[in-house]
Coordinates of N, CA, C and O in Angstrom, one line a residue:
M1 N 28.0 -2.1 7.8 CA 27.9 -0.7 7.4 C 26.6 -0.1 8.2 O 25.5 -0.6 8.1
K2 N 26.9 1.0 8.9 CA 25.8 1.7 9.6 C 24.8 2.3 8.6 O 25.2 3.1 7.8
T3 N 23.6 2.0 8.8 CA 22.5 2.5 7.9 C 21.4 3.2 8.7 O 21.1 2.8 9.8
A4 N 20.9 4.2 8.0 CA 19.8 5.0 8.6 C 18.6 4.9 7.6 O 18.8 4.9 6.4
L5 N 17.4 4.9 8.2 CA 16.2 5.0 7.4 C 15.7 6.4 7.4 O 15.6 7.0 8.5
L6 N 15.5 7.0 6.3 CA 15.0 8.4 6.1 C 13.6 8.3 5.6 O 13.3 7.8 4.5
V7 N 12.7 8.7 6.5 CA 11.2 8.7 6.2 C 10.8 10.1 5.8 O 10.8 11.0 6.6
I8 N 10.5 10.3 4.5 CA 10.4 11.6 3.9 C 8.9 12.0 3.6 O 8.3 11.3 2.8
D9 N 8.5 13.0 4.2 CA 7.2 13.7 3.9 C 6.0 12.8 3.9 O 5.1 13.0 3.1
V10 N 5.9 11.9 4.8 CA 4.7 11.1 5.0 C 3.7 11.9 5.8 O 3.6 11.7 7.0
Q11 N 3.1 12.9 5.2 CA 2.3 13.9 5.9 C 0.9 13.8 5.3 O 0.6 13.3 4.3
M12 N 0.0 14.5 6.1 CA -1.4 14.4 5.8 C -1.8 15.1 4.5 O -2.8 14.7 3.9
A13 N -1.1 16.0 4.0 CA -1.4 16.7 2.7 C -1.5 15.6 1.6 O -2.3 15.7 0.7
L14 N -0.7 14.6 1.7 CA -0.7 13.6 0.7 C -1.8 12.6 1.0 O -2.4 12.1 0.0
A15 N -2.2 12.3 2.2 CA -3.4 11.5 2.5 C -4.6 12.2 2.0 O -5.6 11.6 1.5
H16 N -4.6 13.6 2.0 CA -5.7 14.3 1.5 C -5.8 14.2 0.0 O -6.9 14.1 -0.6
E17 N -4.7 14.2 -0.7 CA -4.6 13.9 -2.2 C -5.3 12.5 -2.4 O -6.1 12.4 -3.4
D18 N -4.9 11.6 -1.7 CA -5.4 10.2 -1.8 C -6.9 10.2 -1.6 O -7.7 9.6 -2.4
A19 N -7.4 10.9 -0.6 CA -8.9 11.0 -0.4 C -9.6 11.6 -1.5 O -10.8 11.3 -1.7
F20 N -9.0 12.5 -2.2 CA -9.6 13.2 -3.4 C -9.6 12.2 -4.6 O -10.2 12.6 -5.6
G21 N -9.0 11.1 -4.5 CA -8.9 10.2 -5.6 C -7.9 10.5 -6.6 O -7.9 10.0 -7.8
T22 N -6.9 11.3 -6.3 CA -5.8 11.6 -7.2 C -5.1 10.3 -7.6 O -4.7 9.5 -6.7
E23 N -4.8 10.2 -8.9 CA -4.0 9.0 -9.3 C -2.7 9.0 -8.7 O -1.9 9.9 -8.8
R24 N -2.3 7.8 -8.1 CA -1.0 7.7 -7.5 C -0.4 6.3 -7.8 O -1.1 5.4 -8.2
S25 N 0.9 6.2 -7.6 CA 1.6 4.9 -7.8 C 1.7 4.3 -6.4 O 1.4 4.8 -5.4
C26 N 2.1 3.0 -6.5 CA 2.5 2.2 -5.3 C 1.5 2.3 -4.1 O 1.9 2.9 -3.1
P27 N 0.3 1.8 -4.2 CA -0.6 1.9 -3.1 C -0.2 1.2 -1.9 O -0.7 1.4 -0.8
E28 N 0.8 0.3 -2.0 CA 1.4 -0.4 -0.8 C 2.5 0.3 -0.1 O 3.1 -0.2 0.9
A29 N 2.8 1.5 -0.5 CA 3.9 2.3 0.0 C 3.9 2.4 1.6 O 4.8 2.2 2.3
E30 N 2.7 2.9 2.1 CA 2.6 3.1 3.5 C 2.8 1.8 4.3 O 3.4 1.8 5.4
E31 N 2.3 0.7 3.8 CA 2.4 -0.6 4.5 C 3.9 -1.0 4.5 O 4.4 -1.5 5.5
N32 N 4.6 -0.7 3.4 CA 6.1 -1.0 3.4 C 6.9 -0.1 4.2 O 7.9 -0.5 4.8
I33 N 6.5 1.2 4.3 CA 7.1 2.1 5.2 C 7.0 1.6 6.7 O 8.0 1.6 7.4
A34 N 5.8 1.1 7.0 CA 5.6 0.6 8.4 C 6.5 -0.6 8.6 O 7.1 -0.8 9.7
L35 N 6.7 -1.5 7.6 CA 7.6 -2.6 7.8 C 9.0 -2.2 8.0 O 9.8 -2.7 8.8
L36 N 9.5 -1.2 7.2 CA 10.8 -0.7 7.3 C 11.0 -0.1 8.7 O 12.0 -0.3 9.4
L37 N 10.1 0.7 9.2 CA 10.2 1.3 10.5 C 10.3 0.3 11.6 O 11.1 0.4 12.5
K38 N 9.4 -0.7 11.5 CA 9.5 -1.8 12.5 C 10.8 -2.5 12.5 O 11.4 -2.7 13.6
K39 N 11.4 -2.8 11.3 CA 12.7 -3.5 11.3 C 13.8 -2.6 11.8 O 14.6 -3.0 12.6
F40 N 13.9 -1.3 11.4 CA 14.9 -0.4 11.9 C 14.8 -0.2 13.4 O 15.8 -0.2 14.1
R41 N 13.6 0.0 13.9 CA 13.4 0.2 15.3 C 13.8 -1.1 16.1 O 14.4 -0.9 17.1
S42 N 13.4 -2.2 15.7 CA 13.7 -3.4 16.4 C 15.2 -3.7 16.4 O 15.7 -4.4 17.3
A43 N 15.9 -3.3 15.4 CA 17.3 -3.5 15.3 C 18.1 -2.3 15.9 O 19.3 -2.3 15.9
D44 N 17.4 -1.4 16.5 CA 18.0 -0.2 17.2 C 18.8 0.6 16.2 O 19.9 1.1 16.6
E45 N 18.4 0.7 14.9 CA 19.1 1.4 13.9 C 18.5 2.8 13.9 O 17.4 3.1 14.4
T46 N 19.2 3.7 13.3 CA 18.9 5.1 13.2 C 17.7 5.3 12.2 O 17.7 4.8 11.1
V47 N 16.7 6.0 12.7 CA 15.5 6.4 11.9 C 15.4 8.0 12.0 O 15.5 8.5 13.1
V48 N 15.4 8.6 10.9 CA 15.2 10.1 10.8 C 14.0 10.4 10.0 O 13.8 9.9 8.9
H49 N 13.2 11.3 10.6 CA 11.9 11.7 9.9 C 12.2 13.1 9.3 O 12.7 14.0 10.0
I50 N 11.8 13.2 8.0 CA 12.0 14.5 7.3 C 10.6 15.0 7.0 O 9.9 14.3 6.3
H51 N 10.3 16.2 7.4 CA 9.0 16.7 7.2 C 9.1 18.0 6.4 O 10.0 18.8 6.7
H52 N 8.2 18.2 5.5 CA 8.2 19.5 4.7 C 7.3 20.5 5.3 O 6.1 20.1 5.7
H53 N 7.7 21.7 5.4 CA 6.9 22.8 5.9 C 6.9 23.9 4.8 O 8.0 24.5 4.6
G54 N 5.8 24.1 4.2 CA 5.7 25.2 3.2 C 5.8 26.5 3.8 O 5.3 26.7 4.9
T55 N 6.3 27.5 3.1 CA 6.4 28.8 3.6 C 5.2 29.7 3.2 O 5.0 30.8 3.8
D56 N 4.5 29.3 2.2 CA 3.3 30.1 1.8 C 2.1 29.6 2.7 O 1.8 28.4 2.8
P57 N 1.4 30.6 3.3 CA 0.3 30.2 4.2 C -0.8 29.4 3.5 O -1.6 28.7 4.2
D58 N -0.9 29.4 2.2 CA -1.9 28.7 1.4 C -1.4 27.3 1.0 O -2.1 26.5 0.5
D59 N -0.1 27.0 1.3 CA 0.5 25.7 1.0 C -0.1 24.6 2.0 O -0.2 24.8 3.2
P60 N -0.6 23.5 1.5 CA -1.2 22.5 2.3 C -0.1 21.9 3.3 O -0.5 21.2 4.3
F61 N 1.2 22.1 3.1 CA 2.2 21.7 4.0 C 2.7 22.8 5.0 O 3.6 22.6 5.7
H62 N 2.0 23.9 4.9 CA 2.4 25.0 5.8 C 2.2 24.5 7.3 O 1.3 23.7 7.6
P63 N 3.1 24.9 8.2 CA 3.0 24.3 9.5 C 1.7 24.6 10.3 O 1.4 23.8 11.2
D64 N 0.9 25.6 9.8 CA -0.4 25.8 10.5 C -1.5 25.1 9.8 O -2.6 25.1 10.2
A65 N -1.2 24.4 8.7 CA -2.2 23.7 7.9 C -2.3 22.2 8.4 O -1.3 21.6 8.8
A66 N -3.5 21.7 8.3 CA -3.7 20.3 8.7 C -2.8 19.3 7.9 O -2.5 18.2 8.4
G67 N -2.5 19.7 6.7 CA -1.7 18.8 5.8 C -0.2 18.6 6.3 O 0.4 17.7 5.9
S68 N 0.2 19.5 7.2 CA 1.6 19.3 7.6 C 1.8 18.3 8.7 O 2.9 17.8 9.0
A69 N 0.6 17.8 9.3 CA 0.7 16.8 10.3 C 1.2 15.5 9.7 O 1.0 15.2 8.5
V70 N 1.8 14.7 10.5 CA 2.4 13.4 10.1 C 1.3 12.3 10.0 O 0.4 12.3 10.9
Q71 N 1.4 11.5 9.0 CA 0.4 10.4 8.9 C 0.8 9.4 10.0 O 2.0 9.2 10.3
P72 N -0.2 8.9 10.7 CA 0.0 8.0 11.8 C 1.0 6.8 11.5 O 1.8 6.4 12.4
V73 N 1.0 6.3 10.3 CA 1.9 5.2 10.0 C 3.3 5.5 10.1 O 4.2 4.7 10.4
A74 N 3.6 6.8 10.0 CA 5.0 7.3 10.1 C 5.3 8.2 11.3 O 6.3 8.9 11.3
A75 N 4.5 8.1 12.3 CA 4.7 9.0 13.4 C 6.1 8.7 14.1 O 6.4 7.5 14.4
P76 N 6.9 9.7 14.4 CA 8.1 9.5 15.1 C 7.9 9.0 16.5 O 7.0 9.3 17.1
E77 N 8.8 8.1 16.9 CA 8.9 7.7 18.3 C 9.8 8.5 19.1 O 10.7 9.1 18.5
P78 N 9.7 8.5 20.4 CA 10.6 9.3 21.2 C 12.1 9.0 20.9 O 12.4 7.8 20.7
G79 N 12.9 10.1 20.8 CA 14.3 9.9 20.5 C 14.6 9.9 19.0 O 15.8 10.0 18.7
E80 N 13.6 9.7 18.1 CA 13.9 9.7 16.7 C 13.9 11.2 16.2 O 13.0 11.9 16.4
P81 N 15.0 11.6 15.6 CA 15.1 13.0 15.1 C 14.1 13.3 14.0 O 13.8 12.5 13.2
V82 N 13.6 14.5 14.1 CA 12.7 15.1 13.1 C 13.4 16.3 12.5 O 13.8 17.2 13.2
V83 N 13.6 16.2 11.1 CA 14.2 17.3 10.4 C 13.1 18.1 9.6 O 12.3 17.4 8.9
I84 N 13.1 19.4 9.8 CA 12.1 20.2 9.0 C 12.8 20.9 7.9 O 13.8 21.5 8.1
K85 N 12.2 20.7 6.7 CA 12.8 21.3 5.5 C 11.8 22.2 4.8 O 10.6 22.0 5.0
T86 N 12.2 23.2 4.1 CA 11.3 24.0 3.3 C 11.6 23.9 1.8 O 10.8 24.5 1.0
G87 N 12.5 23.1 1.5 CA 12.8 22.8 0.0 C 12.6 21.4 -0.3 O 12.0 20.6 0.5
S88 N 13.2 20.9 -1.3 CA 13.0 19.6 -1.8 C 13.9 18.6 -1.1 O 13.4 17.5 -0.7
S89 N 15.2 18.8 -1.0 CA 16.1 17.8 -0.4 C 16.1 18.0 1.1 O 16.2 19.1 1.7
G90 N 16.1 16.8 1.8 CA 16.2 16.8 3.2 C 17.5 17.3 3.8 O 17.6 17.5 5.0
F91 N 18.5 17.5 2.9 CA 19.8 17.9 3.4 C 19.9 19.4 3.3 O 20.7 20.0 4.0
M92 N 19.2 20.1 2.4 CA 19.4 21.5 2.2 C 18.8 22.4 3.3 O 17.6 22.3 3.6
G93 N 19.7 23.1 4.0 CA 19.3 24.0 5.1 C 18.8 23.3 6.3 O 18.0 23.9 7.1
T94 N 19.2 22.0 6.5 CA 18.7 21.3 7.7 C 20.0 20.7 8.4 O 21.1 20.8 7.9
Q95 N 19.7 20.1 9.5 CA 20.8 19.4 10.3 C 20.9 18.0 10.0 O 21.6 17.2 10.7
L96 N 20.3 17.5 8.9 CA 20.3 16.1 8.5 C 21.7 15.5 8.4 O 22.0 14.5 9.0
Q97 N 22.6 16.2 7.7 CA 24.0 15.7 7.6 C 24.7 15.5 8.9 O 25.4 14.6 9.2
D98 N 24.5 16.5 9.8 CA 25.1 16.5 11.1 C 24.6 15.3 11.9 O 25.3 14.6 12.6
I99 N 23.2 15.0 11.8 CA 22.7 13.9 12.5 C 23.3 12.6 12.0 O 23.6 11.7 12.8
L100 N 23.4 12.4 10.7 CA 23.9 11.2 10.2 C 25.4 11.0 10.5 O 25.9 9.9 10.8
H101 N 26.1 12.1 10.4 CA 27.6 12.1 10.8 C 27.8 11.7 12.2 O 28.6 10.8 12.5
E102 N 27.0 12.3 13.1 CA 27.2 12.0 14.5 C 26.8 10.5 14.8 O 27.4 9.9 15.8
A103 N 25.9 9.9 14.1 CA 25.5 8.5 14.3 C 26.5 7.6 13.5 O 26.3 6.3 13.6
G104 N 27.4 8.1 12.8 CA 28.4 7.2 12.0 C 27.7 6.5 10.8 O 28.2 5.5 10.4
I105 N 26.7 7.2 10.2 CA 26.0 6.5 9.1 C 26.8 6.6 7.8 O 27.3 7.7 7.5
E106 N 26.8 5.5 7.1 CA 27.5 5.4 5.8 C 26.5 5.2 4.7 O 26.8 5.4 3.5
R107 N 25.3 4.6 5.0 CA 24.3 4.3 4.0 C 22.9 4.7 4.5 O 22.7 4.7 5.7
V108 N 22.1 5.2 3.6 CA 20.7 5.6 3.9 C 19.7 4.8 3.0 O 20.0 4.6 1.9
V109 N 18.6 4.5 3.6 CA 17.5 3.9 2.9 C 16.4 5.1 2.9 O 16.1 5.6 3.9
T110 N 16.0 5.4 1.7 CA 15.0 6.5 1.5 C 13.7 5.9 1.2 O 13.6 5.0 0.4
C111 N 12.7 6.5 1.8 CA 11.3 6.1 1.5 C 10.4 7.3 1.8 O 10.8 8.2 2.4
G112 N 9.1 7.2 1.3 CA 8.2 8.3 1.6 C 7.6 8.9 0.3 O 7.4 8.1 -0.7
A113 N 7.5 10.2 0.3 CA 6.8 10.8 -0.8 C 7.5 12.2 -1.2 O 8.1 12.8 -0.3
T114 N 7.4 12.5 -2.3 CA 7.0 11.8 -3.5 C 8.2 11.4 -4.3 O 9.3 11.9 -4.1
A115 N 8.0 10.3 -5.1 CA 9.1 9.7 -5.9 C 9.9 10.8 -6.7 O 11.1 10.7 -6.7
N116 N 9.2 11.6 -7.3 CA 9.8 12.6 -8.3 C 10.1 13.9 -7.7 O 10.6 14.8 -8.3
H117 N 9.9 14.1 -6.4 CA 10.2 15.3 -5.7 C 11.2 15.1 -4.6 O 12.4 14.9 -4.8
C118 N 10.7 15.1 -3.4 CA 11.6 15.1 -2.2 C 12.4 13.8 -2.0 O 13.5 13.9 -1.5
V119 N 11.8 12.7 -2.3 CA 12.6 11.4 -2.1 C 13.7 11.4 -3.1 O 14.8 11.0 -2.8
D120 N 13.4 11.7 -4.4 CA 14.4 11.8 -5.4 C 15.5 12.8 -5.0 O 16.7 12.4 -5.0
S121 N 15.1 14.0 -4.6 CA 16.1 15.0 -4.3 C 17.0 14.6 -3.1 O 18.2 14.8 -3.1
T122 N 16.4 14.0 -2.1 CA 17.1 13.6 -0.9 C 18.1 12.5 -1.2 O 19.2 12.4 -0.8
T123 N 17.6 11.5 -2.1 CA 18.4 10.4 -2.5 C 19.6 10.9 -3.3 O 20.8 10.5 -3.0
R124 N 19.4 11.8 -4.2 CA 20.5 12.4 -5.0 C 21.5 13.1 -4.1 O 22.7 13.0 -4.3
S125 N 21.0 13.9 -3.2 CA 21.9 14.7 -2.3 C 22.7 13.7 -1.4 O 23.9 13.9 -1.2
A126 N 22.1 12.6 -1.0 CA 22.8 11.6 -0.2 C 23.9 11.0 -1.0 O 25.1 10.9 -0.4
A127 N 23.7 10.7 -2.2 CA 24.8 10.2 -3.1 C 25.9 11.2 -3.2 O 27.1 10.9 -3.1
D128 N 25.5 12.5 -3.5 CA 26.5 13.5 -3.7 C 27.4 13.7 -2.4 O 28.5 14.1 -2.5
L129 N 26.8 13.5 -1.3 CA 27.5 13.7 0.0 C 28.3 12.4 0.4 O 28.9 12.4 1.5
G130 N 28.3 11.4 -0.4 CA 29.1 10.2 -0.1 C 28.4 9.1 0.6 O 29.0 8.1 1.0
Y131 N 27.1 9.2 0.9 CA 26.3 8.1 1.5 C 26.0 7.1 0.4 O 26.0 7.5 -0.8
Q132 N 25.8 5.9 0.8 CA 25.4 4.9 -0.2 C 23.9 4.8 -0.1 O 23.4 4.0 0.7
P133 N 23.1 5.5 -1.0 CA 21.7 5.4 -0.8 C 21.1 4.1 -1.4 O 21.5 3.6 -2.4
I134 N 20.1 3.7 -0.7 CA 19.2 2.6 -1.2 C 17.8 3.2 -1.3 O 17.3 3.7 -0.3
Y135 N 17.2 3.1 -2.4 CA 15.9 3.7 -2.7 C 14.9 2.6 -2.6 O 14.9 1.6 -3.4
A136 N 14.0 2.7 -1.6 CA 13.0 1.6 -1.4 C 11.8 1.8 -2.3 O 10.9 2.5 -2.0
A137 N 11.9 1.3 -3.5 CA 11.1 1.5 -4.6 C 9.6 1.3 -4.3 O 8.7 2.0 -4.9
D138 N 9.3 0.3 -3.5 CA 7.9 0.1 -3.2 C 7.4 0.6 -1.8 O 6.4 0.3 -1.3
A139 N 8.2 1.6 -1.3 CA 7.9 2.3 -0.1 C 7.9 3.8 -0.4 O 8.2 4.6 0.4
V140 N 7.7 4.1 -1.7 CA 7.7 5.5 -2.2 C 6.5 5.6 -3.2 O 6.1 4.6 -3.8
W141 N 5.9 6.7 -3.2 CA 4.8 6.9 -4.2 C 4.9 8.3 -4.8 O 5.5 9.2 -4.3
T142 N 4.1 8.4 -5.9 CA 4.0 9.7 -6.5 C 2.6 9.9 -7.2 O 1.8 8.9 -7.1
Y143 N 2.3 11.0 -7.8 CA 1.0 11.3 -8.4 C 1.2 11.6 -9.9 O 2.3 12.0 -10.3
S144 N 0.2 11.5 -10.6 CA 0.2 11.8 -12.1 C 0.4 13.3 -12.2 O 0.1 14.1 -11.4
L145 N 1.0 13.7 -13.4 CA 1.2 15.1 -13.7 C 0.9 15.3 -15.2 O 1.1 14.4 -16.0
T146 N 0.6 16.5 -15.5 CA 0.5 17.0 -16.9 C 1.5 18.1 -17.1 O 1.5 19.0 -16.3
G147 N 2.4 17.9 -18.0 CA 3.5 18.8 -18.3 C 3.0 20.1 -18.9 O 1.8 20.2 -19.4
P148 N 3.9 21.1 -19.0 CA 3.5 22.4 -19.7 C 3.2 22.2 -21.2 O 2.6 23.0 -21.7
D149 N 3.6 21.1 -21.7 CA 3.3 20.8 -23.1 C 1.9 20.1 -23.3 O 1.5 19.7 -24.4
G150 N 1.2 19.9 -22.2 CA -0.1 19.2 -22.2 C -0.1 17.7 -22.2 O -1.1 17.1 -22.2
V151 N 1.1 17.1 -22.1 CA 1.2 15.7 -22.1 C 1.0 15.2 -20.7 O 1.6 15.7 -19.7
H152 N 0.1 14.2 -20.6 CA -0.2 13.6 -19.3 C 0.8 12.4 -19.0 O 1.0 11.6 -19.9
H153 N 1.3 12.4 -17.8 CA 2.2 11.3 -17.4 C 1.5 10.6 -16.2 O 1.2 11.3 -15.2
S154 N 1.3 9.3 -16.3 CA 0.6 8.6 -15.2 C 1.6 8.5 -14.0 O 2.8 8.6 -14.2
A155 N 1.0 8.3 -12.9 CA 1.8 8.1 -11.7 C 2.8 6.9 -11.8 O 3.9 7.0 -11.4
N156 N 2.3 5.8 -12.4 CA 3.2 4.7 -12.6 C 4.3 4.9 -13.6 O 5.4 4.5 -13.4
Q157 N 4.1 5.7 -14.6 CA 5.1 6.1 -15.6 C 6.2 6.9 -14.8 O 7.4 6.7 -15.0
I158 N 5.8 7.9 -14.1 CA 6.7 8.8 -13.4 C 7.5 8.0 -12.4 O 8.8 8.1 -12.4
H159 N 6.9 7.1 -11.7 CA 7.6 6.3 -10.7 C 8.6 5.4 -11.4 O 9.8 5.3 -10.9
S160 N 8.2 4.8 -12.5 CA 9.1 3.9 -13.2 C 10.3 4.7 -13.8 O 11.5 4.2 -13.7
V161 N 10.1 5.9 -14.3 CA 11.3 6.7 -14.8 C 12.2 7.0 -13.7 O 13.4 7.0 -13.8
I162 N 11.7 7.4 -12.5 CA 12.5 7.8 -11.4 C 13.4 6.6 -11.0 O 14.6 6.7 -10.8
V163 N 12.8 5.4 -10.8 CA 13.5 4.2 -10.4 C 14.6 3.9 -11.5 O 15.7 3.6 -11.1
A164 N 14.2 4.0 -12.7 CA 15.2 3.7 -13.8 C 16.4 4.7 -13.8 O 17.5 4.3 -14.0
T165 N 16.1 6.0 -13.5 CA 17.2 7.0 -13.6 C 18.1 6.9 -12.3 O 19.3 7.3 -12.4
L166 N 17.6 6.4 -11.2 CA 18.4 6.3 -10.0 C 19.2 5.0 -10.0 O 20.4 5.1 -9.5
E167 N 18.7 3.9 -10.5 CA 19.3 2.6 -10.3 C 20.7 2.6 -10.9 O 21.0 3.0 -12.0
G168 N 21.6 2.2 -10.0 CA 23.0 2.0 -10.4 C 23.9 3.2 -10.5 O 25.0 3.2 -10.0
E169 N 23.4 4.3 -11.0 CA 24.2 5.5 -11.1 C 24.1 6.3 -9.8 O 25.2 6.9 -9.4
I170 N 23.0 6.5 -9.2 CA 22.8 7.3 -8.1 C 22.6 6.5 -6.8 O 23.1 6.8 -5.7
A171 N 21.8 5.4 -6.9 CA 21.4 4.6 -5.8 C 21.2 3.2 -6.2 O 21.2 2.8 -7.4
S172 N 21.1 2.3 -5.2 CA 20.7 0.9 -5.4 C 19.2 0.9 -5.1 O 18.7 1.3 -4.0
V173 N 18.4 0.5 -6.1 CA 17.0 0.5 -6.0 C 16.6 -0.9 -5.6 O 17.0 -1.9 -6.2
K174 N 15.9 -1.0 -4.5 CA 15.5 -2.3 -3.9 C 14.0 -2.3 -3.5 O 13.5 -1.2 -3.1
K175 N 13.4 -3.4 -3.4 CA 12.1 -3.6 -2.8 C 12.2 -3.8 -1.3 O 13.3 -4.2 -0.8
T176 N 11.2 -3.5 -0.6 CA 11.2 -3.6 0.8 C 11.6 -4.9 1.3 O 12.5 -5.0 2.2
Q177 N 11.1 -6.0 0.8 CA 11.5 -7.3 1.2 C 13.0 -7.6 1.1 O 13.6 -8.2 1.9
E178 N 13.6 -7.0 0.0 CA 15.1 -7.2 -0.2 C 15.8 -6.4 0.9 O 16.8 -6.9 1.5
I179 N 15.3 -5.2 1.2 CA 16.0 -4.4 2.3 C 15.8 -5.0 3.6 O 16.8 -5.0 4.4
L180 N 14.7 -5.6 3.9 CA 14.5 -6.3 5.2 C 15.5 -7.4 5.4 O 15.8 -7.8 6.6
K181 N 15.9 -8.1 4.3 CA 16.8 -9.2 4.4 C 18.3 -8.8 4.5 O 19.1 -9.6 4.8
M182 N 18.6 -7.5 4.3 CA 20.0 -7.1 4.3 C 20.5 -7.0 5.8 O 19.8 -6.7 6.7

């Protein structure tokens, strides 16, 4: 089964969050993304980079902001498509589906940031479009949140809930080492 790796929003705005000490899940995510990239590239498999560009000039992901730059660990190599999105899902308003269709892709591995935003949205869209998504649980991270009700949710809690809601119904949730052996 032809599989593509989708590397989602591994951009400097998130590295800036980390530098501020924001609570996050899965500190090994970038290391695992590097392992997935190495494996897919060495096997000459499809790798697609999905980058977020905010439309508000004050957004840290705005194309003119330093945060929109790609983290070095996930820098695209020549020939690897880069899809620019302005919303949550990598499929909405982009050429991602066309790229995957032209490459004969049937399954996607999703990784990147954040678990409860763009990686979740892209994984769900992939399932809705008939791809067989694999969610690389330890190659994804998120940050803590406080809801409108004042309840604080730790980054690890949010990550765990996302993994639990995706597993089996939407995607196959796997660790990087399991994916590398496939």
